[in-house]
Short mmCIF file of C-alpha atoms in Angstrom, two decimals:
data_model
loop_
_atom_site.label_atom_id
_atom_site.label_comp_id
_atom_site.label_asym_id
_atom_site.label_seq_id
_atom_site.Cartn_x
_atom_site.Cartn_y
_atom_site.Cartn_z
CA MET A 142 79.65 87.46 111.93
CA LYS A 143 82.23 90.18 112.58
CA TYR A 144 85.07 87.98 111.32
CA LYS A 145 82.99 86.85 108.34
CA PHE A 146 82.47 90.50 107.33
CA LYS A 147 86.21 91.20 107.70
CA PHE A 148 86.97 88.14 105.58
CA ILE A 149 84.58 89.36 102.83
CA VAL A 150 86.15 92.84 102.90
CA ALA A 151 89.65 91.31 102.72
CA LEU A 152 88.47 89.13 99.81
CA PHE A 153 87.11 92.21 97.99
CA VAL A 154 90.36 94.10 98.58
CA LEU A 155 92.32 91.16 97.18
CA LEU A 156 89.91 90.97 94.23
CA TYR A 157 90.35 94.72 93.65
CA ILE A 158 94.13 94.35 93.63
CA VAL A 159 93.94 91.42 91.18
CA ILE A 160 91.51 93.20 88.83
CA THR A 161 93.54 96.43 89.04
CA ALA A 162 96.66 94.43 88.13
CA LEU A 163 94.79 92.84 85.21
CA VAL A 164 93.55 96.26 84.03
CA PHE A 165 97.08 97.63 84.33
CA ASN A 166 98.41 94.67 82.35
CA PHE A 167 95.66 95.21 79.75
CA TYR A 168 96.63 98.85 79.30
CA ARG A 169 100.28 97.88 79.26
CA GLU A 170 99.66 95.40 76.44
CA LEU A 171 97.47 97.97 74.67
CA ALA A 172 100.21 100.58 75.05
CA LEU A 173 102.78 98.15 73.63
CA LYS A 174 100.51 97.43 70.65
CA ASP A 175 100.05 101.16 70.05
CA THR A 176 103.80 101.66 70.37
CA ARG A 177 104.47 98.84 67.92
CA ARG A 178 102.07 100.41 65.42
CA GLU A 179 103.71 103.82 65.94
CA ALA A 180 107.18 102.30 65.59
CA PHE A 181 106.22 100.68 62.30
CA TYR A 182 104.80 104.01 61.14
CA ILE A 183 108.00 105.89 62.02
CA LEU A 184 110.33 103.28 60.53
CA ASP A 185 108.18 102.99 57.40
CA THR A 186 108.34 106.78 57.11
CA MET A 187 112.14 106.66 57.36
CA ASN A 188 112.21 103.91 54.73
CA ALA A 189 109.92 106.02 52.56
CA VAL A 190 112.46 108.84 52.78
CA ARG A 191 115.18 106.36 51.78
CA ASP A 192 113.05 105.16 48.86
CA TYR A 193 112.47 108.76 47.75
CA VAL A 194 116.21 109.43 47.75
CA SER A 195 116.87 106.18 45.84
CA THR A 196 114.11 106.54 43.26
CA VAL A 197 113.91 110.32 42.79
CA GLN A 198 116.86 112.32 44.06
CA ARG A 199 119.74 110.07 42.99
CA PRO A 200 118.35 109.42 39.46
CA LEU A 201 117.83 113.20 39.10
CA ILE A 202 121.41 113.91 40.17
CA ASN A 203 122.68 111.19 37.78
CA GLU A 204 120.67 112.86 35.00
CA LEU A 205 122.32 116.19 35.84
CA LYS A 206 125.69 114.44 35.75
CA GLU A 207 124.93 113.02 32.29
CA LYS A 208 124.01 116.53 31.09
CA LYS A 209 127.36 117.71 32.46
CA LEU A 210 125.53 120.08 34.78
CA LEU A 211 127.24 118.36 37.70
CA ASN A 212 130.70 116.90 38.04
CA GLU A 213 130.73 113.13 37.48
CA ASP A 214 132.39 112.63 40.88
CA PHE A 215 129.86 114.87 42.65
CA PHE A 216 128.73 113.51 46.02
CA ASP A 217 126.88 115.40 48.74
CA PRO A 218 125.37 113.28 51.57
CA ARG A 219 122.68 115.93 52.16
CA LEU A 220 121.27 115.06 48.75
CA MET A 221 122.45 111.58 47.98
CA SER A 222 122.77 109.69 51.29
CA SER A 223 119.41 108.48 52.53
CA THR A 224 121.09 107.39 55.78
CA TYR A 225 122.41 110.90 56.37
CA ILE A 226 119.07 112.52 55.51
CA THR A 227 116.97 110.28 57.81
CA ARG A 228 119.44 110.77 60.65
CA GLU A 229 119.27 114.54 60.24
CA ILE A 230 115.45 114.45 60.24
CA TYR A 231 115.59 112.54 63.54
CA LYS A 232 118.04 115.10 65.01
CA ILE A 233 115.77 117.99 64.00
CA GLN A 234 112.78 116.31 65.68
CA LEU A 235 114.89 115.54 68.76
CA ALA A 236 116.03 119.18 68.98
CA LYS A 237 112.41 120.31 69.00
CA GLU A 238 111.72 117.86 71.88
CA ASN A 239 108.77 116.41 70.02
CA ILE A 240 109.84 112.78 70.45
CA ASN A 241 110.79 110.45 73.28
CA TYR A 242 112.19 107.54 71.28
CA ASP A 243 115.65 106.61 69.97
CA TYR A 244 116.19 106.11 66.24
CA LYS A 245 119.35 104.41 65.03
CA LEU A 246 120.79 102.86 61.89
CA VAL A 247 123.21 100.00 62.39
CA ALA A 248 125.42 98.73 59.56
CA THR A 249 128.20 96.18 59.14
CA ASP A 250 131.59 97.90 58.78
CA PRO A 251 129.98 101.35 58.56
CA LEU A 252 131.86 104.36 57.22
CA ASN A 253 130.24 106.58 59.85
CA PRO A 254 131.05 105.64 63.48
CA GLU A 255 127.52 106.67 64.49
CA HIS A 256 126.24 103.58 62.67
CA GLU A 257 128.32 101.09 64.63
CA GLY A 258 126.15 98.71 66.61
CA SER A 259 126.57 97.03 69.96
CA GLU A 260 127.19 93.30 70.18
CA PHE A 261 123.44 92.75 70.72
CA GLU A 262 122.53 94.98 67.74
CA ASN A 263 125.06 93.27 65.47
CA GLU A 264 123.53 89.88 66.37
CA ILE A 265 120.12 91.18 65.26
CA LEU A 266 121.63 92.51 62.01
CA GLU A 267 123.24 89.14 61.32
CA GLY A 268 119.83 87.54 61.87
CA PHE A 269 118.35 89.80 59.19
CA LYS A 270 121.17 88.94 56.79
CA GLU A 271 120.59 85.22 57.37
CA ASN A 272 116.83 85.71 56.85
CA ARG A 273 116.00 84.36 60.32
CA TYR A 274 113.32 87.03 60.75
CA LYS A 275 111.77 89.83 58.76
CA GLU A 276 111.35 92.07 61.77
CA TYR A 277 112.63 92.03 65.33
CA SER A 278 110.62 93.30 68.32
CA ARG A 279 110.91 92.67 72.05
CA ILE A 280 111.32 94.33 75.43
CA VAL A 281 114.99 94.88 76.24
CA TYR A 282 116.69 95.86 79.47
CA ASP A 283 119.65 98.19 79.84
CA LYS A 284 120.96 100.74 82.32
CA GLY A 285 118.02 103.04 81.57
CA GLY A 286 115.52 100.33 82.46
CA ALA A 287 113.06 98.42 80.28
CA SER A 288 112.49 99.60 76.69
CA TYR A 289 110.51 98.43 73.69
CA LEU A 290 112.70 97.75 70.60
CA LEU A 291 111.61 97.31 66.99
CA SER A 292 114.14 96.75 64.18
CA LEU A 293 113.63 96.45 60.41
CA PRO A 294 116.22 95.48 57.74
CA ILE A 295 117.51 97.81 55.00
CA THR A 296 118.27 96.29 51.60
CA ASN A 297 119.75 97.61 48.37
CA SER A 298 116.33 97.80 46.77
CA GLN A 299 117.27 100.10 43.87
CA PRO A 300 120.15 100.01 41.36
CA SER A 301 121.12 103.50 42.48
CA CYS A 302 121.88 102.07 45.93
CA THR A 303 124.61 99.84 44.57
CA GLU A 304 126.48 102.77 43.05
CA CYS A 305 127.62 103.94 46.46
CA HIS A 306 127.72 100.48 47.95
CA SER A 307 130.36 99.30 45.50
CA ILE A 308 134.14 99.49 45.62
CA ASN A 309 134.47 100.30 41.92
CA ALA A 310 131.48 102.64 41.53
CA ALA A 311 131.73 104.71 44.72
CA PRO A 312 132.11 108.42 43.88
CA LYS A 313 135.56 109.92 44.53
CA LYS A 314 134.01 112.66 46.68
CA MET A 315 132.47 109.93 48.84
CA GLN A 316 135.83 108.18 49.14
CA GLU A 317 137.48 111.48 50.06
CA LEU A 318 134.76 112.16 52.63
CA TYR A 319 134.71 108.74 54.31
CA GLY A 320 138.11 107.34 53.44
CA ASP A 321 138.56 103.61 52.80
CA VAL A 322 135.36 102.05 51.38
CA GLY A 323 136.92 98.63 50.82
CA ASN A 324 134.43 96.81 53.08
CA PHE A 325 131.47 99.07 52.28
CA LYS A 326 129.79 97.06 49.55
CA GLY A 327 126.64 95.15 48.72
CA GLY A 328 124.69 93.80 45.81
CA LEU A 329 121.13 94.48 44.74
CA GLY A 330 118.71 92.93 47.26
CA ASP A 331 121.40 92.44 49.91
CA THR A 332 120.69 93.42 53.54
CA ILE A 333 123.25 96.11 54.30
CA ALA A 334 121.90 97.58 57.57
CA MET A 335 118.95 97.86 59.88
CA ILE A 336 117.01 100.71 61.44
CA SER A 337 115.81 100.54 65.05
CA PHE A 338 113.17 102.26 67.11
CA LYS A 339 113.55 102.14 70.91
CA ILE A 340 111.33 103.78 73.51
CA PRO A 341 111.34 103.39 77.34
CA ILE A 342 108.41 101.40 78.74
CA LYS A 343 107.96 104.18 81.30
CA SER A 344 107.25 106.67 78.49
CA ILE A 345 104.74 104.24 76.93
CA LEU A 346 102.86 103.85 80.21
CA LEU A 347 102.92 107.58 80.95
CA TYR A 348 101.27 108.12 77.59
CA HIS A 349 98.32 106.03 78.88
CA THR A 350 98.34 107.42 82.43
CA LYS A 351 95.00 109.15 82.05
CA GLU A 352 93.19 105.98 80.89
CA PHE A 353 94.80 103.92 83.65
CA VAL A 354 93.97 106.44 86.40
CA VAL A 355 90.36 106.81 85.21
CA SER A 356 89.93 103.01 85.03
CA GLY A 357 91.56 102.53 88.43
CA LEU A 358 89.37 105.19 90.06
CA SER A 359 86.26 103.75 88.41
CA LEU A 360 87.11 100.29 89.73
CA LEU A 361 87.79 101.75 93.18
CA VAL A 362 84.42 103.51 93.23
CA VAL A 363 82.64 100.30 92.14
CA PHE A 364 84.42 98.26 94.81
CA LEU A 365 83.74 100.87 97.50
CA ILE A 366 80.05 100.82 96.56
CA CYS A 367 80.08 97.00 96.76
CA ILE A 368 81.81 97.05 100.16
CA PHE A 369 79.35 99.70 101.38
CA CYS A 370 76.41 97.53 100.26
CA ILE A 371 77.95 94.49 101.96
CA TYR A 372 78.46 96.59 105.11
CA LYS A 373 74.81 97.66 105.07
CA ILE A 374 73.71 94.03 104.61
CA HIS A 375 76.08 93.02 107.42
CA LYS A 376 74.66 95.70 109.73
CA LYS A 377 71.12 94.69 108.84
CA ASN A 378 71.91 91.02 109.53
CA ALA A 379 73.62 91.96 112.80
CA THR A 380 70.57 94.02 113.85
CA LEU A 381 68.25 91.16 112.83
CA LYS A 382 70.40 88.70 114.77
CA MET A 383 70.32 90.95 117.83
CA GLN A 384 66.55 91.32 117.56
CA THR A 385 66.21 87.53 117.22
CA GLN A 386 68.37 87.02 120.28
CA LEU A 387 66.32 89.55 122.26
CA LEU A 388 63.18 87.76 121.14
CA LEU A 389 64.62 84.43 122.26
CA ILE A 390 65.70 85.96 125.57
CA ASN A 391 62.18 87.26 126.14
CA GLN A 392 60.76 83.89 125.07
CA SER A 393 63.12 82.18 127.50
CA ARG A 394 62.08 84.59 130.25
CA LEU A 395 58.41 83.93 129.56
CA ALA A 396 59.10 80.22 129.86
CA LEU A 397 60.88 80.94 133.14
CA MET A 398 58.00 83.10 134.28
CA GLY A 399 55.66 80.11 134.28
CA GLU A 400 58.07 78.23 136.50
CA MET A 401 58.59 81.28 138.70
CA ILE A 402 54.84 81.62 139.33
CA GLY A 403 54.95 78.04 140.56
CA ASN A 404 57.93 78.98 142.76
CA ILE A 405 56.04 81.96 144.18
CA SER A 406 53.15 79.68 145.13
CA HIS A 407 55.62 77.36 146.85
CA GLN A 408 57.33 80.29 148.57
CA TRP A 409 54.00 81.66 149.80
CA ARG A 410 52.49 78.34 150.89
CA GLN A 411 54.40 78.16 154.18
CA PRO A 412 53.92 81.81 155.31
CA LEU A 413 50.22 81.66 154.35
CA ALA A 414 49.85 78.48 156.39
CA GLN A 415 51.65 80.21 159.27
CA ILE A 416 49.39 83.26 159.08
CA SER A 417 46.32 80.98 158.91
CA SER A 418 47.55 79.09 161.99
CA THR A 419 48.14 82.37 163.86
CA LEU A 420 44.61 83.58 163.07
CA VAL A 421 43.08 80.24 164.25
CA ASN A 422 45.02 80.47 167.51
CA LEU A 423 43.85 84.05 168.04
CA GLU A 424 40.23 82.94 167.50
CA LEU A 425 40.59 80.11 170.03
CA TYR A 426 42.18 82.38 172.64
CA SER A 427 39.41 84.91 172.09
CA GLU A 428 36.61 82.31 172.50
CA ARG A 429 38.12 81.09 175.75
CA GLY A 430 38.72 84.62 177.02
CA LYS A 431 42.45 84.05 177.18
CA LEU A 432 43.45 86.59 174.46
CA SER A 433 45.79 88.95 176.23
CA GLU A 434 47.25 92.12 174.81
CA GLN A 435 50.73 90.51 174.82
CA ARG A 436 49.54 87.45 172.82
CA LEU A 437 47.76 89.70 170.32
CA LYS A 438 50.89 91.80 169.89
CA GLU A 439 53.08 88.69 169.35
CA ALA A 440 50.60 87.27 166.83
CA ILE A 441 50.54 90.54 164.89
CA GLU A 442 54.37 90.66 164.81
CA GLU A 443 54.55 87.04 163.62
CA ALA A 444 51.98 87.73 160.89
CA ASN A 445 53.88 90.88 159.83
CA GLU A 446 57.10 88.86 159.48
CA GLN A 447 55.36 86.36 157.21
CA VAL A 448 53.78 89.17 155.16
CA LYS A 449 57.19 90.85 154.87
CA PHE A 450 58.68 87.54 153.68
CA MET A 451 55.95 87.28 151.04
CA SER A 452 56.49 90.91 150.01
CA ASP A 453 60.27 90.34 149.69
CA THR A 454 59.57 87.27 147.58
CA ILE A 455 57.42 89.32 145.17
CA GLU A 456 60.10 92.05 145.11
CA ASP A 457 62.79 89.49 144.24
CA PHE A 458 60.75 88.13 141.36
CA LYS A 459 59.78 91.62 140.21
CA ASN A 460 63.44 92.70 140.11
CA PHE A 461 64.40 89.55 138.24
CA PHE A 462 61.82 90.19 135.52
CA ASN A 463 62.57 93.93 135.28
CA PRO A 464 63.64 94.47 131.62
CA ASN A 465 65.07 97.93 132.37
CA MET A 466 67.50 96.87 135.05
CA PRO A 467 70.56 99.16 134.59
CA LYS A 468 74.09 97.84 134.35
CA SER A 469 76.12 98.16 137.51
CA GLU A 470 78.97 96.61 139.45
CA PHE A 471 77.95 93.74 141.71
CA GLU A 472 79.55 90.95 143.72
CA VAL A 473 79.28 87.44 142.32
CA LYS A 474 78.04 86.23 145.74
CA GLN A 475 75.01 88.55 145.42
CA ALA A 476 73.94 86.99 142.08
CA ILE A 477 74.42 83.39 143.33
CA GLU A 478 72.44 84.02 146.54
CA GLN A 479 69.61 85.71 144.63
CA ALA A 480 69.34 82.79 142.17
CA CYS A 481 69.22 80.31 145.07
CA LYS A 482 66.64 82.46 146.88
CA ILE A 483 64.33 82.53 143.83
CA LEU A 484 64.55 78.74 143.42
CA ASN A 485 64.55 77.96 147.14
CA ALA A 486 60.98 76.64 147.34
CA THR A 487 61.17 74.32 144.32
CA LEU A 488 64.57 73.00 145.43
CA LYS A 489 63.20 72.24 148.90
CA LYS A 490 60.14 70.61 147.40
CA HIS A 491 62.32 68.17 145.44
CA VAL A 492 64.84 67.78 148.30
CA ILE A 493 67.80 69.12 146.32
CA ASP A 494 70.65 70.45 148.46
CA VAL A 495 72.45 73.52 147.14
CA LYS A 496 75.83 74.33 148.58
CA VAL A 497 77.61 77.62 147.81
CA GLU A 498 81.38 78.04 148.15
CA ILE A 499 82.87 81.51 147.58
CA LYS A 500 86.56 80.63 147.40
CA ASP A 501 87.47 83.99 145.87
CA THR A 502 85.35 87.11 146.03
CA PHE A 503 85.21 89.15 142.83
CA THR A 504 82.97 91.73 141.20
CA LEU A 505 81.35 91.82 137.79
CA TYR A 506 79.92 94.67 135.76
CA GLY A 507 76.66 94.29 133.87
CA ASN A 508 73.01 93.42 134.39
CA ILE A 509 72.86 91.21 137.48
CA ASN A 510 69.55 89.69 136.31
CA GLU A 511 71.28 88.24 133.22
CA LEU A 512 73.76 86.31 135.36
CA ILE A 513 70.91 85.23 137.65
CA GLN A 514 69.04 83.95 134.57
CA ILE A 515 72.09 81.87 133.53
CA LEU A 516 72.37 80.37 137.03
CA ILE A 517 68.62 79.63 137.20
CA ASN A 518 68.72 77.94 133.76
CA ILE A 519 71.62 75.69 134.80
CA ILE A 520 70.10 74.87 138.22
CA ASN A 521 66.74 74.08 136.57
CA ASN A 522 68.56 71.89 134.07
CA ALA A 523 70.14 69.98 136.97
CA LYS A 524 66.75 69.70 138.70
CA GLU A 525 65.21 68.18 135.54
CA ALA A 526 68.13 65.74 135.32
CA PHE A 527 67.52 64.65 138.91
CA LEU A 528 63.78 64.19 138.29
CA ASN A 529 64.45 62.07 135.18
CA LEU A 530 66.80 59.65 136.99
CA PRO A 531 65.69 55.99 137.22
CA GLN A 532 64.10 55.26 140.59
CA GLU A 533 66.95 53.03 141.83
CA ARG A 534 69.54 55.70 141.05
CA ALA A 535 67.36 58.48 142.44
CA GLN A 536 67.19 56.73 145.82
CA ALA A 537 70.87 55.78 145.90
CA ASN A 538 72.38 59.25 146.27
CA ARG A 539 71.45 62.52 147.87
CA TRP A 540 70.76 65.12 145.18
CA GLN A 541 73.33 67.90 145.43
CA ILE A 542 74.34 71.01 143.49
CA LEU A 543 77.63 72.69 144.36
CA ILE A 544 78.08 76.30 143.22
CA THR A 545 81.65 77.63 143.46
CA ALA A 546 83.08 81.09 142.77
CA LEU A 547 86.85 81.25 142.33
CA LEU A 548 89.73 82.66 140.32
CA GLN A 549 91.35 80.20 137.89
CA ASN A 550 94.59 81.45 136.32
CA GLY A 551 93.40 85.00 136.97
CA GLU A 552 90.01 84.40 135.29
CA ARG A 553 86.80 85.01 137.27
CA THR A 554 85.01 81.67 137.28
CA ILE A 555 81.72 80.19 138.47
CA THR A 556 81.19 76.40 138.43
CA LEU A 557 77.92 74.53 139.01
CA GLU A 558 78.43 70.82 139.71
CA ASN A 559 75.60 68.30 140.10
CA ASN A 560 75.61 64.55 140.78
CA ALA A 561 72.72 63.67 138.45
CA GLY A 562 75.09 61.63 136.29
CA ASN A 563 77.04 62.29 133.09
CA ILE A 564 75.59 63.83 129.94
CA ASP A 565 75.78 61.48 126.95
CA LYS A 566 79.00 62.06 124.95
CA GLY A 567 77.05 62.35 121.71
CA VAL A 568 74.87 65.09 123.22
CA ILE A 569 77.19 67.17 125.40
CA ASN A 570 78.50 69.23 122.46
CA LYS A 571 74.95 70.03 121.29
CA ILE A 572 73.28 71.16 124.52
CA PHE A 573 74.03 74.85 123.90
CA LYS A 574 72.51 74.83 120.40
CA PRO A 575 69.12 76.55 119.90
CA HIS A 576 66.00 74.39 120.22
CA PHE A 577 68.06 71.31 121.15
CA THR A 578 66.48 69.38 124.00
CA THR A 579 66.30 65.82 125.32
CA LYS A 580 63.07 66.57 127.21
CA LYS A 581 59.67 65.68 125.77
CA SER A 582 58.18 69.08 126.57
CA GLY A 583 61.34 71.22 126.55
CA SER A 584 61.84 74.30 124.35
CA GLY A 585 65.61 73.88 124.02
CA LEU A 586 66.14 77.58 124.78
CA GLY A 587 67.42 77.57 128.37
CA LEU A 588 71.07 76.58 127.85
CA TYR A 589 71.24 78.26 124.42
CA MET A 590 70.13 81.57 125.95
CA SER A 591 72.61 81.04 128.78
CA LYS A 592 75.36 80.81 126.15
CA VAL A 593 74.06 83.92 124.29
CA ILE A 594 73.82 85.95 127.52
CA ALA A 595 77.28 84.77 128.64
CA GLU A 596 78.88 85.82 125.33
CA LYS A 597 77.03 89.13 125.50
CA ASN A 598 78.69 89.71 128.91
CA ASN A 599 82.19 88.83 127.65
CA ALA A 600 82.12 85.32 129.09
CA ARG A 601 82.10 81.74 127.84
CA ILE A 602 80.16 78.77 129.14
CA TYR A 603 80.77 75.04 128.68
CA ALA A 604 79.91 71.67 130.24
CA GLN A 605 82.15 68.75 131.18
CA ASN A 606 81.68 65.26 132.52
CA ILE A 607 83.96 64.83 135.53
CA ASN A 608 83.86 61.37 137.12
CA ASN A 609 80.11 60.71 137.54
CA ASP A 610 79.17 64.38 137.83
CA VAL A 611 78.45 67.19 135.36
CA VAL A 612 80.18 70.55 135.78
CA PHE A 613 78.99 73.71 134.04
CA THR A 614 81.68 76.41 133.96
CA ILE A 615 81.24 80.14 133.34
CA LYS A 616 84.47 82.04 132.74
CA PHE A 617 84.52 85.84 132.52
CA LYS A 618 87.25 87.39 130.40
CA ASN A 619 89.36 90.08 132.03
CA SER A 620 88.28 93.40 130.51
#
């Protein structure tokens, strides 16, 4: 259950990372769409300025020239060059630190060096000239990192544009200002340049930092609430499981109690018979006048020994069924001997020999009664196996149980071997499951509870068929 909870938490963490990545990608795409819309707005504004110069300012200046109010060769880029004006507007905005994007005009064979493009930019411009696309937008990578780029073409849309973009019609002042204009030409409708908007992706994302942080924190809170709810459910299930196991342990103990009462009767039968015999002898001696003080004293001592034996038997059973037995350190030999002592009468009744070999002495920490319960369950299981043997097999061999305590590869180990024959291969892996039994009247709790108690005490229990015997092994992990 613990690992299942960890797996669910890990799954939720992974899910949180995936969803956070998707949300980040969503805001990234949203930011790029907003940037694209803003880029179009800025470039359209610049084109609007160009259109204003072409349709209003230049015709007005030409009108002033015709009225002889201006020299026919008059040329001032501040009034007549839309390229100059839009560039100056950008520089003013840049100086005020109100923008975080780059604006650039790129032309073929420009008069102004500022309008020379890179190899990549000239390829885009050629694409516009060849009508391969009407706009160009993509994420580009340079030394400054990733940036979003949007480019739009510039055409000679007005007749006034061709006046400057013509070898024969270019004003003398313009030629004096820029020098050779031999390659600076273009007809009406021709693509002569392009304008570009470029902004770092980092700046785009920073613009949406607030939305991303709020969304991320909201997701985190939701996931933490989910994990908390799962944790509460996990704790509730763990508590329920523990309560169920305690209930099963008590149920198993109640089942054992019935057997133990039978064992007590067997344990008491012999001392009661002995006491009865002593009392009969005393009566006979008294009737014949042969009851001496010495014989009376010996009879009383013998009766006291039997009563003490009966009292010890009750004390052993009382301790075993004590639910409040504290945890303590005890020797493994003590637990084995106590289990054998409790079952002594029933084992004798069915003529089952129990041999104990303490090859290595070691101590355990916990509730000694829990280990005794495991041993009793396994010994009782062996007893039932002996009793269910076919008559011919039952008479062929002496019934034996060998209990061994030893250290195997540094692990504290107890083995219980019986010669009642192998457990069926199809059954041996199921015997520790709850309510599994091969007996007609069995509850199927004994071995299951042994497994639960073993795991509770940091141990594991398993069964093996070795030759014609069955060996139950309890291994305690080194703490």
